Structure formats: structure tokens, C-alpha cells
Amino acid sequence: KQEVTQIPAALSVPEGENLVLNCSFTDSAIYNLQWFRQDPGKGLTSLLLIQSSQREQTSGRLNASLDKSSGRSTLYIAASQPGDSATYLCAAEGAQKLVFGQGTRLTINP
Amino acid sequence: EAQVTQNPRYLITVTGKKLTVTCSQNMNHEYMSWYRQDPGLGLRQIYYSMNVEVTDKGDVPEGYKVSRKEKRNFPLILESPSPNQTSLYFCASKRGVSEQYFGPGTRLTVT
């Protein structure tokens, strides 16, 4: 059974810092890995999707990597801004469903 | 605008009163799915559908029903809601192995 873990559960950093969010998964037989952002009480916004054959994807200040052999993905956020404050979720897709981690609650302090 | 819509967004109901949460997507996606989100448990899949008239159980299907009569719609039915179904519900859709698009969520309270 796939299990997805995100560490740390919460992170608070000053504005402007570069930071890394971690995601690990137990079953490497995944189709893809997706990173989402969720603002309090709101829906999920897709940030990046990495197919199983890919190593990384980039969008603006965001870069996500995938290492299937070690069961890890990282989300790198460059030059963080207060507007980046949210909960970040990673999800591994396999067997017709997404298995989500518990998320990392990120706070960027002005 | 490509989107997944859900209605209602908020619902307070009583135990045992049947309800339906609608989900609709305008992207012609074959795959649709329902998730619930609970504190400490995260997001868990309830049901999914690979295409019209094809549905299957996810991890937590008890107490729920779904139907897929049209490609764009995937309603979630609670025939006899109970307080443990109080949750935040999300509908999602995708094509093939592409990214999943999520609806805005439906916050359900069962008293």
C-alpha cells in the first residue's frame, strides 16, 4: 500500500529565502508525482506534475524533482514571498488514484 | 475557462437526510474522482470513474454512492448521511496520465 510522507509538517522562514520541501513515497511504481498548493479553507491548485520518466519540472520560481529509485521528491521554492504562504501537498499517482501526503504548512514572514 | 465545479459549496444537514453533491467538468476528461479531506487523515479517495458508466471504489467508499451517466458529471450521493461524514469533499478530473484538476470543495456538516 502506497504511503506518502512530507517533512517537515510546518516551516516558517523569512521572506527572500530559498527553501526545500520534502516528499517521500514507499512504492516506486507510480505514474507521476504531483505537487499542489492549498490555501486555508480553499481547494487544491496544481503546481507541478512530474511524470515517472522525468527527473524534474520547473515553473517560475518553483522546481520539483523526482527520484523514483529512492522514493523521494523535492519542491524547491526560490526567493520566497509572503504570498507563498500556504499548505503544500505532494501526491503520488498509481492504480487510478492519488495518494496524498499530510502536507507542509509554509509561512513566509515579511 | 477550464474548470471543475461543485455544488453546493457549503451544506449543513441532519442525520439520515439524503443529499447529492454535484460535480461537473468542462474539459472532456474521461477520469473523475471524489476525495474527502479530514484533519489528521489528509485527503482520501472515495470513488473514481474511468469513463461513462464505469465506476469503482476508492479507499473509503462506505456510505457513499456515485453515478456516471454523462462524461461531464459525477455526482456524489449520501443516501443516509451520518456525523462521521462531516468533511471537506473534493471532486477531481483528468485525461490520461496528466495532472488532476480539483474543484473548489464542498464543506459538509451532518448534525
Short mmCIF file of C-alpha atoms in Angstrom, two decimals:
data_model
loop_
_atom_site.label_atom_id
_atom_site.label_comp_id
_atom_site.label_asym_id
_atom_site.label_seq_id
_atom_site.Cartn_x
_atom_site.Cartn_y
_atom_site.Cartn_z
CA LYS A 1 0.00 0.00 0.00
CA GLN A 2 1.40 3.36 -1.02
CA GLU A 3 2.27 5.74 1.79
CA VAL A 4 3.36 9.33 1.25
CA THR A 5 5.16 11.33 3.91
CA GLN A 6 6.00 15.01 3.96
CA ILE A 7 8.60 16.53 6.23
CA PRO A 8 8.53 18.98 7.88
CA ALA A 9 4.88 19.33 8.84
CA ALA A 10 5.36 23.07 9.25
CA LEU A 11 8.02 25.54 8.21
CA SER A 12 8.44 29.24 8.91
CA VAL A 13 11.12 31.26 7.10
CA PRO A 14 11.85 34.94 6.42
CA GLU A 15 10.98 36.43 3.08
CA GLY A 16 13.58 36.02 0.35
CA GLU A 17 14.95 32.66 1.45
CA ASN A 18 15.23 29.68 -0.83
CA LEU A 19 13.64 26.58 0.64
CA VAL A 20 13.08 22.90 0.01
CA LEU A 21 10.03 20.83 0.85
CA ASN A 22 10.41 17.08 1.02
CA CYS A 23 8.13 14.25 -0.01
CA SER A 24 8.80 10.52 0.24
CA PHE A 25 6.78 7.56 -1.01
CA THR A 26 7.03 3.85 -0.30
CA ASP A 27 6.03 2.31 -3.64
CA SER A 28 8.16 3.37 -6.61
CA ALA A 29 5.60 2.02 -9.13
CA ILE A 30 3.99 5.39 -9.71
CA TYR A 31 2.72 7.04 -12.90
CA ASN A 32 3.60 10.52 -11.76
CA LEU A 33 4.01 12.78 -8.76
CA GLN A 34 2.07 16.00 -8.40
CA TRP A 35 2.61 19.00 -6.13
CA PHE A 36 -0.35 21.10 -5.01
CA ARG A 37 -0.89 24.26 -3.07
CA GLN A 38 -3.84 24.67 -0.71
CA ASP A 39 -4.81 27.94 0.92
CA PRO A 40 -6.84 27.78 4.16
CA GLY A 41 -10.38 26.57 3.51
CA LYS A 42 -9.79 26.52 -0.24
CA GLY A 43 -9.32 24.00 -2.99
CA LEU A 44 -6.16 22.48 -4.41
CA THR A 45 -4.14 24.27 -7.04
CA SER A 46 -1.84 22.13 -9.14
CA LEU A 47 1.72 23.47 -9.16
CA LEU A 48 3.82 20.87 -10.95
CA LEU A 49 3.43 17.37 -12.35
CA ILE A 50 6.43 15.12 -12.84
CA GLN A 51 5.88 12.05 -14.99
CA SER A 52 7.57 8.84 -13.83
CA SER A 53 10.04 9.05 -16.72
CA GLN A 54 11.09 12.60 -15.83
CA ARG A 55 13.57 13.86 -13.24
CA GLU A 56 12.34 17.40 -12.73
CA GLN A 57 9.90 20.12 -13.74
CA THR A 58 10.14 23.88 -13.41
CA SER A 59 7.58 26.64 -13.30
CA GLY A 60 8.73 30.14 -12.47
CA ARG A 61 10.31 30.12 -9.01
CA LEU A 62 9.31 26.50 -8.43
CA ASN A 63 11.34 23.44 -9.26
CA ALA A 64 10.29 19.89 -8.44
CA SER A 65 12.49 16.83 -8.69
CA LEU A 66 11.70 13.14 -8.67
CA ASP A 67 13.91 10.20 -7.75
CA LYS A 68 11.83 7.06 -8.10
CA SER A 69 14.60 4.72 -7.03
CA SER A 70 14.89 6.37 -3.63
CA GLY A 71 11.18 7.20 -3.37
CA ARG A 72 11.71 10.93 -2.99
CA SER A 73 10.56 14.19 -4.46
CA THR A 74 11.51 17.72 -3.50
CA LEU A 75 9.88 21.06 -4.20
CA TYR A 76 12.33 23.94 -4.35
CA ILE A 77 10.97 27.46 -3.93
CA ALA A 78 13.34 30.27 -4.84
CA ALA A 79 13.22 33.76 -3.36
CA SER A 80 10.21 33.06 -1.18
CA GLN A 81 7.48 35.70 -0.82
CA PRO A 82 4.69 36.19 1.77
CA GLY A 83 2.20 35.17 -0.93
CA ASP A 84 3.80 31.72 -0.98
CA SER A 85 2.37 31.05 2.48
CA ALA A 86 0.07 28.03 2.16
CA THR A 87 0.00 24.28 2.70
CA TYR A 88 1.91 22.32 0.09
CA LEU A 89 0.79 18.79 -0.69
CA CYS A 90 2.51 16.13 -2.72
CA ALA A 91 0.60 13.22 -4.21
CA ALA A 92 1.80 10.03 -5.89
CA GLU A 93 -0.41 8.62 -8.60
CA GLY A 94 -0.80 4.91 -9.13
CA ALA A 95 -3.65 2.40 -9.51
CA GLN A 96 -6.21 5.06 -10.52
CA LYS A 97 -5.82 7.29 -7.51
CA LEU A 98 -3.68 9.95 -5.93
CA VAL A 99 -2.21 9.14 -2.54
CA PHE A 100 -1.54 12.36 -0.67
CA GLY A 101 0.95 13.31 1.98
CA GLN A 102 -0.24 15.24 5.03
CA GLY A 103 1.27 18.44 3.70
CA THR A 104 3.79 21.04 4.80
CA ARG A 105 2.32 24.25 6.18
CA LEU A 106 4.61 27.02 4.97
CA THR A 107 4.71 30.52 6.46
CA ILE A 108 6.83 33.23 4.86
CA ASN A 109 7.46 36.12 7.26
CA PRO A 110 7.80 39.65 5.78
CA GLU B 1 -12.44 28.64 -18.71
CA ALA B 2 -11.42 25.06 -17.98
CA GLN B 3 -12.75 24.13 -14.58
CA VAL B 4 -14.30 21.64 -12.21
CA THR B 5 -17.37 22.94 -10.42
CA GLN B 6 -19.08 21.59 -7.31
CA ASN B 7 -22.43 22.40 -5.75
CA PRO B 8 -23.27 23.22 -3.12
CA ARG B 9 -20.12 24.73 -1.65
CA TYR B 10 -21.46 24.56 1.89
CA LEU B 11 -24.14 22.29 3.29
CA ILE B 12 -25.46 21.65 6.78
CA THR B 13 -27.86 18.75 7.07
CA VAL B 14 -29.25 16.28 9.57
CA THR B 15 -28.54 12.61 10.03
CA GLY B 16 -30.38 10.40 7.57
CA LYS B 17 -31.50 13.05 5.09
CA LYS B 18 -30.39 12.03 1.61
CA LEU B 19 -28.23 14.50 -0.25
CA THR B 20 -26.34 14.82 -3.51
CA VAL B 21 -23.22 16.85 -4.19
CA THR B 22 -22.84 17.60 -7.86
CA CYS B 23 -19.57 17.74 -9.79
CA SER B 24 -19.16 18.90 -13.36
CA GLN B 25 -16.12 19.42 -15.59
CA ASN B 26 -15.90 21.15 -18.96
CA MET B 27 -12.62 19.64 -20.15
CA ASN B 28 -13.99 16.44 -21.68
CA HIS B 29 -11.95 14.38 -19.20
CA GLU B 30 -12.55 10.66 -19.03
CA TYR B 31 -11.42 10.22 -15.44
CA MET B 32 -13.22 11.73 -12.45
CA SER B 33 -12.80 11.11 -8.75
CA TRP B 34 -14.09 12.11 -5.31
CA TYR B 35 -11.89 12.73 -2.26
CA ARG B 36 -12.61 13.72 1.30
CA GLN B 37 -10.24 15.74 3.45
CA ASP B 38 -10.17 15.39 7.22
CA PRO B 39 -7.78 16.86 9.81
CA GLY B 40 -5.04 14.41 10.65
CA LEU B 41 -6.13 12.00 7.92
CA GLY B 42 -5.42 14.09 4.85
CA LEU B 43 -7.09 13.50 1.51
CA ARG B 44 -8.54 10.07 0.79
CA GLN B 45 -10.23 8.77 -2.32
CA ILE B 46 -13.91 7.78 -2.07
CA TYR B 47 -14.83 6.68 -5.60
CA TYR B 48 -13.50 7.14 -9.09
CA SER B 49 -14.73 6.73 -12.64
CA MET B 50 -12.65 5.84 -15.68
CA ASN B 51 -15.42 6.81 -18.13
CA VAL B 52 -19.17 6.88 -18.61
CA GLU B 53 -20.90 4.03 -16.76
CA VAL B 54 -17.57 2.85 -15.29
CA THR B 55 -17.11 3.47 -11.55
CA ASP B 56 -15.07 1.84 -8.81
CA LYS B 57 -14.42 2.13 -5.09
CA GLY B 58 -11.56 4.07 -3.63
CA ASP B 59 -10.21 3.76 -0.10
CA VAL B 60 -13.24 4.98 1.85
CA PRO B 61 -16.43 4.17 -0.14
CA GLU B 62 -18.69 3.16 2.75
CA GLY B 63 -21.81 5.30 2.98
CA TYR B 64 -21.41 6.84 -0.47
CA LYS B 65 -22.73 6.18 -3.96
CA VAL B 66 -21.78 7.66 -7.31
CA SER B 67 -23.03 7.56 -10.87
CA ARG B 68 -21.52 8.50 -14.23
CA LYS B 69 -24.29 8.79 -16.78
CA GLU B 70 -22.64 11.63 -18.68
CA LYS B 71 -18.98 12.33 -19.25
CA ARG B 72 -19.07 15.78 -17.67
CA ASN B 73 -20.96 14.93 -14.46
CA PHE B 74 -20.04 12.76 -11.47
CA PRO B 75 -22.43 13.27 -8.55
CA LEU B 76 -21.69 12.01 -5.04
CA ILE B 77 -24.73 10.64 -3.22
CA LEU B 78 -25.08 10.20 0.53
CA GLU B 79 -28.28 8.21 0.99
CA SER B 80 -28.29 8.31 4.79
CA PRO B 81 -25.65 10.77 5.98
CA SER B 82 -24.10 10.33 9.41
CA PRO B 83 -21.99 12.73 11.52
CA ASN B 84 -18.77 10.86 10.59
CA GLN B 85 -19.32 12.03 7.02
CA THR B 86 -18.81 15.62 8.10
CA SER B 87 -15.84 16.60 5.95
CA LEU B 88 -14.47 18.71 3.11
CA TYR B 89 -15.17 17.00 -0.22
CA PHE B 90 -13.29 17.49 -3.47
CA CYS B 91 -14.07 16.36 -6.97
CA ALA B 92 -11.26 15.99 -9.50
CA SER B 93 -10.84 15.13 -13.16
CA LYS B 94 -8.05 14.37 -15.62
CA ARG B 95 -7.23 12.94 -19.00
CA GLY B 96 -4.82 10.01 -19.26
CA VAL B 97 -1.77 10.45 -17.02
CA SER B 98 -1.97 14.23 -16.98
CA GLU B 99 -2.42 16.38 -13.90
CA GLN B 100 -5.61 16.20 -11.89
CA TYR B 101 -7.77 19.31 -11.69
CA PHE B 102 -9.68 19.82 -8.47
CA GLY B 103 -12.95 21.55 -7.77
CA PRO B 104 -13.28 24.25 -5.08
CA GLY B 105 -14.57 21.83 -2.44
CA THR B 106 -17.84 21.25 -0.61
CA ARG B 107 -17.87 21.63 3.14
CA LEU B 108 -20.48 19.26 4.56
CA THR B 109 -21.69 19.22 8.15
CA VAL B 110 -24.00 16.44 9.31
CA THR B 111 -25.64 17.02 12.69
#
